[in-house]
Structures are given as C-alpha cells and as structure tokens.
Short mmCIF file of C-alpha atoms and ligand atoms in Angstrom, two decimals:
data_model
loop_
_atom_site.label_atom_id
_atom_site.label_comp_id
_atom_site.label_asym_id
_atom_site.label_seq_id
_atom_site.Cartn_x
_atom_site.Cartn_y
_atom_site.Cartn_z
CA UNK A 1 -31.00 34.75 41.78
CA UNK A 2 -30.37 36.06 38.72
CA UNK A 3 -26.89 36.79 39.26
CA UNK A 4 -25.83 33.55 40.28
CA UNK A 5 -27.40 31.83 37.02
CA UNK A 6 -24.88 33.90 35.43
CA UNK A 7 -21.81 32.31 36.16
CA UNK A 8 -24.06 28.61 35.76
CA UNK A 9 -24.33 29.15 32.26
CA UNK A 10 -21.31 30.56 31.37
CA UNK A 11 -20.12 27.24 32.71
CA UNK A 12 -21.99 25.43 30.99
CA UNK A 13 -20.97 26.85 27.47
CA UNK A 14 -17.67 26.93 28.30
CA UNK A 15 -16.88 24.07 30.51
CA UNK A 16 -14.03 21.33 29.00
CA UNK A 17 -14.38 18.31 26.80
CA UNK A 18 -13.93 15.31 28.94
CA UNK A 19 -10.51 14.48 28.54
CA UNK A 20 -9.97 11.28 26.81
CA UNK A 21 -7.45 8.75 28.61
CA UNK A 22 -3.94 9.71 27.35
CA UNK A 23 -3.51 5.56 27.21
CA UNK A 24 -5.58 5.09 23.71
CA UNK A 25 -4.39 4.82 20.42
CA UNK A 26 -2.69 7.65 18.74
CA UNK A 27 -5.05 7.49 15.93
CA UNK A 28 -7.92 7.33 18.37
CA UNK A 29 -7.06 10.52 20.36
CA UNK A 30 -6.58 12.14 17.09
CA UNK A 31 -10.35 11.06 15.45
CA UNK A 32 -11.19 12.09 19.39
CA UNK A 33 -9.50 15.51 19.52
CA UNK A 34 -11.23 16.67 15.87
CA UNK A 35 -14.44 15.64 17.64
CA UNK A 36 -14.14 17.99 20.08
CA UNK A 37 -12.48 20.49 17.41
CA UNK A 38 -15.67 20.42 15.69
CA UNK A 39 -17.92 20.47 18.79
CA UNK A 40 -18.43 24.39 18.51
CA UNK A 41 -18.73 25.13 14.71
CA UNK A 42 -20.55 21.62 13.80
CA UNK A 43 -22.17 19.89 17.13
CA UNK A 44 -23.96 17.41 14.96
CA UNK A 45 -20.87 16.51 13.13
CA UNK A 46 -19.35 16.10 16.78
CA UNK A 47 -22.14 13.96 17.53
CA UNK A 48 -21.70 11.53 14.77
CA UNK A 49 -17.75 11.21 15.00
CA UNK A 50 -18.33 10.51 19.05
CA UNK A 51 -21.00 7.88 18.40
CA UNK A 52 -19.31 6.18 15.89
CA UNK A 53 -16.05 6.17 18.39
CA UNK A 54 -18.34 3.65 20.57
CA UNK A 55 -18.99 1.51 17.41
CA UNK A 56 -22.47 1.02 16.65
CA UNK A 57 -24.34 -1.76 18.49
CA UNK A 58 -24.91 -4.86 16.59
CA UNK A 59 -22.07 -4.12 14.18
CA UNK A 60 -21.51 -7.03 11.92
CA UNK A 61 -18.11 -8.73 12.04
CA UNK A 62 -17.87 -11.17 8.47
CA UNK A 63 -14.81 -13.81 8.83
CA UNK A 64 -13.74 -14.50 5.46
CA UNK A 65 -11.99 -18.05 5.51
CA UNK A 66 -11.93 -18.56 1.84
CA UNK A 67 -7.93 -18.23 2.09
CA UNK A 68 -7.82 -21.08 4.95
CA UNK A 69 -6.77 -24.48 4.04
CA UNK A 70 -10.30 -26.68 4.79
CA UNK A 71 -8.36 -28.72 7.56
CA UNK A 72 -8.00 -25.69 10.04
CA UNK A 73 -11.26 -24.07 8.53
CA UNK A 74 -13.21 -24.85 11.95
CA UNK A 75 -10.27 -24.53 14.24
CA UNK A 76 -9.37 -20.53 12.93
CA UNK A 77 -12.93 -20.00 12.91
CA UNK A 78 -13.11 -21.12 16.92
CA UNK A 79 -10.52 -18.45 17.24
CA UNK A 80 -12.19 -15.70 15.94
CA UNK A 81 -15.50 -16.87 17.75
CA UNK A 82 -13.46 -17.09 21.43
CA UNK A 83 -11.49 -13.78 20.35
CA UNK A 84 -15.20 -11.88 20.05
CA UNK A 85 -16.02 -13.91 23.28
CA UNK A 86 -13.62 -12.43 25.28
CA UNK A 87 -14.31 -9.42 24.43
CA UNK A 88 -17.97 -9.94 24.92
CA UNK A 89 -17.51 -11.13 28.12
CA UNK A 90 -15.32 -8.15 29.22
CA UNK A 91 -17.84 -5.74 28.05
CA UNK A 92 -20.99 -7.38 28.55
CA UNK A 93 -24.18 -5.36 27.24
CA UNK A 94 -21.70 -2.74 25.94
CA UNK A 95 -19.95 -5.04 23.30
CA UNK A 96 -21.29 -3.74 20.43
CA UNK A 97 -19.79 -6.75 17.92
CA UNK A 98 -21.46 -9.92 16.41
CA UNK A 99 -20.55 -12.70 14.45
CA UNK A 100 -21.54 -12.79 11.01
CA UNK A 101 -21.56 -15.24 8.49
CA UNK A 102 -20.44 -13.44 5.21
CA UNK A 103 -23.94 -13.87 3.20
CA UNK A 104 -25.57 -11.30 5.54
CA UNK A 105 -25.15 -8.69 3.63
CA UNK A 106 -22.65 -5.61 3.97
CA UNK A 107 -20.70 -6.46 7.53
CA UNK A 108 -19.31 -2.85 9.82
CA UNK A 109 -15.71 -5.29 9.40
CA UNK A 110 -14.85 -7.62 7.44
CA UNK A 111 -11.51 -10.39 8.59
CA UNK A 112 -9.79 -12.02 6.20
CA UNK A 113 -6.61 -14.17 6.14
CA UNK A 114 -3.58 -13.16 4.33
CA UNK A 115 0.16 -15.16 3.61
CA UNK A 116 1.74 -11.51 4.45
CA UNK A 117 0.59 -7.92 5.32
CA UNK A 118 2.52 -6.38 2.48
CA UNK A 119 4.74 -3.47 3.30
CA UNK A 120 4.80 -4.47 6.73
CA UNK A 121 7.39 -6.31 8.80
CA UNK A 122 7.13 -10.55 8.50
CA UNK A 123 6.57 -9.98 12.25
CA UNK A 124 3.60 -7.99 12.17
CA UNK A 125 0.58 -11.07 12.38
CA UNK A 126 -2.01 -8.42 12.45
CA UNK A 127 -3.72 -5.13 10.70
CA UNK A 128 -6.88 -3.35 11.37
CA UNK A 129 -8.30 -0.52 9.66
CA UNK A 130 -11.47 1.57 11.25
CA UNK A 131 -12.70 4.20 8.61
CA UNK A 132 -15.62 6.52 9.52
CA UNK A 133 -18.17 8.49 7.73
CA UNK A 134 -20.50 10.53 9.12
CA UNK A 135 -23.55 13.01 7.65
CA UNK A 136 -24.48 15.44 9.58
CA UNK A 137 -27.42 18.55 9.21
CA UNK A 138 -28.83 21.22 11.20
CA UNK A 139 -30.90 18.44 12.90
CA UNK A 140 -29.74 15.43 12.17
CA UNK A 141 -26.36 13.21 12.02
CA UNK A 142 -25.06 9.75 11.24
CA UNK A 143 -22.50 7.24 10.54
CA UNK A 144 -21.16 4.41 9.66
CA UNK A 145 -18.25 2.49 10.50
CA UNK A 146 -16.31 0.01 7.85
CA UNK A 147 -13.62 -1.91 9.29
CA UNK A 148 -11.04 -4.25 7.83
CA UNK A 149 -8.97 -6.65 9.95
CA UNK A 150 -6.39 -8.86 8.54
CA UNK A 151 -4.48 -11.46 9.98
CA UNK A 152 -1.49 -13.55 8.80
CA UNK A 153 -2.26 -16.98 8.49
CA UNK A 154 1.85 -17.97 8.64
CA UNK A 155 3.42 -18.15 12.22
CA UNK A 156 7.01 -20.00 12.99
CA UNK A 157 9.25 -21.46 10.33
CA UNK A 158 5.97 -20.58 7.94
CA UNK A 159 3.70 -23.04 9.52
CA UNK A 160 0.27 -22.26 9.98
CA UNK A 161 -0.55 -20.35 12.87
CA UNK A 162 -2.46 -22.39 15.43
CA UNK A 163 -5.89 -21.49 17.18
CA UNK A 164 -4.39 -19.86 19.67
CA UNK A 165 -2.11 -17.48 18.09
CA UNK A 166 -4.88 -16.22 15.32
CA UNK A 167 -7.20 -16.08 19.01
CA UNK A 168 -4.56 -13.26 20.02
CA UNK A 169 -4.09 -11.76 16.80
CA UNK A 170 -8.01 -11.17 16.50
CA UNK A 171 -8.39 -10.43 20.08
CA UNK A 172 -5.79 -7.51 19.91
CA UNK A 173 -7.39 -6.13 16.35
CA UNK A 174 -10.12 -5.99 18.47
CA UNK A 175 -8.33 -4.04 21.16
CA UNK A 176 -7.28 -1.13 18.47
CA UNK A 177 -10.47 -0.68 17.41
CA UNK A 178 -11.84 0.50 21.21
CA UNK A 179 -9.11 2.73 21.22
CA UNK A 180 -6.04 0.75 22.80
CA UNK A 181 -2.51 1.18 21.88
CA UNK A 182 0.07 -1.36 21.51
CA UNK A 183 2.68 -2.28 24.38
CA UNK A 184 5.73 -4.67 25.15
CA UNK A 185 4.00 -6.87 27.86
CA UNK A 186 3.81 -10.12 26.61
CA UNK A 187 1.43 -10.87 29.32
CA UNK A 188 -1.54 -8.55 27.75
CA UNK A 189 -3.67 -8.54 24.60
CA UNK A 190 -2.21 -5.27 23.06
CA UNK A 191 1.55 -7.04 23.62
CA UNK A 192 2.94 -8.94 20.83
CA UNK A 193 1.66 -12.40 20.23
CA UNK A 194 4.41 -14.66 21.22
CA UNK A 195 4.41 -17.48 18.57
CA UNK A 196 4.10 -20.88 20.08
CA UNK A 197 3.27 -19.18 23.14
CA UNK A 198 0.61 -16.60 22.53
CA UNK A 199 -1.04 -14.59 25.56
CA UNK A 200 -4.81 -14.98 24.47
CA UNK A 201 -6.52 -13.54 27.05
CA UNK A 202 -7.29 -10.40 27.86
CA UNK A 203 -6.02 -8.19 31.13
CA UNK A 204 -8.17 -6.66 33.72
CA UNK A 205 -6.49 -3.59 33.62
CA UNK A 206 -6.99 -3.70 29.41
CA UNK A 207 -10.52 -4.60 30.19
CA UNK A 208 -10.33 -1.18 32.50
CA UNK A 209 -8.86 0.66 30.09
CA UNK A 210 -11.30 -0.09 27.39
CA UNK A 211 -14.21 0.83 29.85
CA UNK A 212 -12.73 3.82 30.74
CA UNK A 213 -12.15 5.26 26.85
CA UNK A 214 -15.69 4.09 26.51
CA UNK A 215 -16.98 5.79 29.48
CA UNK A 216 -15.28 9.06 28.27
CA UNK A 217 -16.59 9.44 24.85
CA UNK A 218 -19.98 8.77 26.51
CA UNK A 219 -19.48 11.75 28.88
CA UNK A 220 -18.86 13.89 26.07
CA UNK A 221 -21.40 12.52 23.92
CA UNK A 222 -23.97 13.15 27.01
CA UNK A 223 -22.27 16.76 27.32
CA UNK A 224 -22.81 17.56 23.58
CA UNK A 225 -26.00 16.30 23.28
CA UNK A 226 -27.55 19.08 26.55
CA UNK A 227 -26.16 21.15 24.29
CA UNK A 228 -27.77 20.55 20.67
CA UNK A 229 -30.91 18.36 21.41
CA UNK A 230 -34.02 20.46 22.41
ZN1 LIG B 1 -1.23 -3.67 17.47
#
C-alpha cells in the first residue's frame, strides 16, 4: 500500500502544467507561461495571474461615445451592444462581460473612439490593451483587470465607419482579450475587417478555440488550487 502511494504523490507534485493551446495570442501564452513560472515559488501569485486570464465575471465594459458625431451615436452604440452579443451568445454563462453605461463607476475596460491609433498603420481599425495586477499573500490573492479598447472611427476614403465594420472591430478586440491571435481569413473575427465588407460574425471554430484556452487555464487553475487550498 504504502509503496504504491509513493509514486501517486510524486505525481502529483510533479505532474505538468496543462499546456495552453499553441493557437492564442503571443502575449497571452507569455502572461500564461509566467503563471506557471511562478506556480512553484508563489502558488498564490499563480492563482491570481490564472484567474484574471479568465477575466473576472461581471467585468464592466464603459463605451465612451463622446468622440461620435450625435447622428451615428445610436447606430455605433448597436455595434458595440451586438459585438458583446455575439460573444455572449458564443460563451453563454461563461461570458464574463457587461455593458456599462460610463457613470457606473470605474469599468474592467473602457472603449473609446479615436480619428487614428497613433503610431500605428492607417489600416489598423483596432487596439486593445489588457493590463493585470494581482496581490497575492501566504493565504490570500487577487486581481484586477483594466482594459482599454480603441477603435478608429474613419473607414474608406475617411468616411465614417458604418455599424457593421465598428461590430467587427469590437468583436475582434474582444477576441484578443480571451487569448486569440490574429489571422488572414477574411471569413473569421480575428481576420482583418474588410471595409465595406466586414465579416462580423464570429466562427465556430474561433468560438472553439476560445473555449478551449478557457478550458485550459481552468484545468490549471483547478490543478493549482489541490495544491495550495487546504
Ligand atoms: Zn488583432
């Protein structure tokens, strides 16, 4: 008996970190990989990083329209609305977004509408940035996520963009920040946005993908915490 419990536990402390997908982000297997770097030394810390990977349910996205000429107000804010729909739909219980309006206080991201992304190519419609801070003790950890998504307001020959396009734009945003990386299929969400001919939708094997990242970190996070709670 006792000799086979051996080898069980030795397994257990030493077994591998669930491999995240090698599809996600760059940035994303990076945050990922010092998660797991920091799994030994500072398990709590781990903790925090993975959780916040997930984003935190209920996480307040704030549209900012205050750079949006009142005529397409309503029609860039049913964008934003149907590009958080899809993704709600996709993910069901597990989307952990929600529309905000901006007077409710400090928002997890914040979208705003720009003329240009400066110092990036007039081609680039889209930015998000996901930063993450976590606290962490002996017995306790957590974090916060503040995210900043900006899209470009100017499509063809510098006319407005329509619904449609800012619906991609936000859609795909949305897309980085669960962890997927861009491609050249201009039939999926993480493709470019084809002006006057946006894709808008998203994939079922993007809607996959996004499960499966998901599904990962909450392997590991399930693995870490046998490891550190009592
Ligand atoms: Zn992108």
């Amino acid at each position: 008996m006792l000799i086979s419990a051996i080898p069980a536990m030795a397994l257990l402390i030493g077994s591998p970190s669930e491999p995240m997908p090698p599809y996600a982000d760059a940035p994303f297997l990076d945050y990922y990989a010092q998660a797991v770097a920091a799994e030994r030394s500072e398990p709590r810390k781990a903790l925090a990083m993975l959780e916040l990977m997930l984003i935190p349910q209920d996480s307040a996205v704030a549209p900012d329209y205050a750079d949006v000429p009142d005529h397409l107000r309503a029609n860039y804010a049913a964008a934003v609305d149907r590009a958080l729909g899809l993704w709600g739909e996709a993910l069901g219980d597990d989307f952990p977004m929600h529309l905000a309006p901006k007077s409710w206080g400090k928002p997890a991201f914040t979208l705003k509408f720009v003329s240009r992304i400066s110092g990036a190519s007039i081609d680039q419609k889209g930015e998000i940035f996901v930063r993450r801070k976590v606290s962490w003790g002996r017995d306790f950890h957590v974090g916060e996520v503040m995210g900043t998504l900006t899209v470009v307001k100017f499509g063809i020959r510098n006319e407005f963009m329509s619904e449609k396009e800012v619906q991609h734009v936000v859609a795909h945003e949305l897309g980085h920040a669960f962890g997927l990386a861009d491609c050249d299929d201009l039939n999926r969400i993480m493709g470019p946005v084809v002006l006057g001919n946006p894709f808008a939708r998203l994939h079922s094997d993007e809607v996959a993908k996004v499960k499966s990242i998901r599904s990962a970190i909450r392997s590991e996070i399930s693995r870490l915490k046998k490891r550190v709670l009592p």
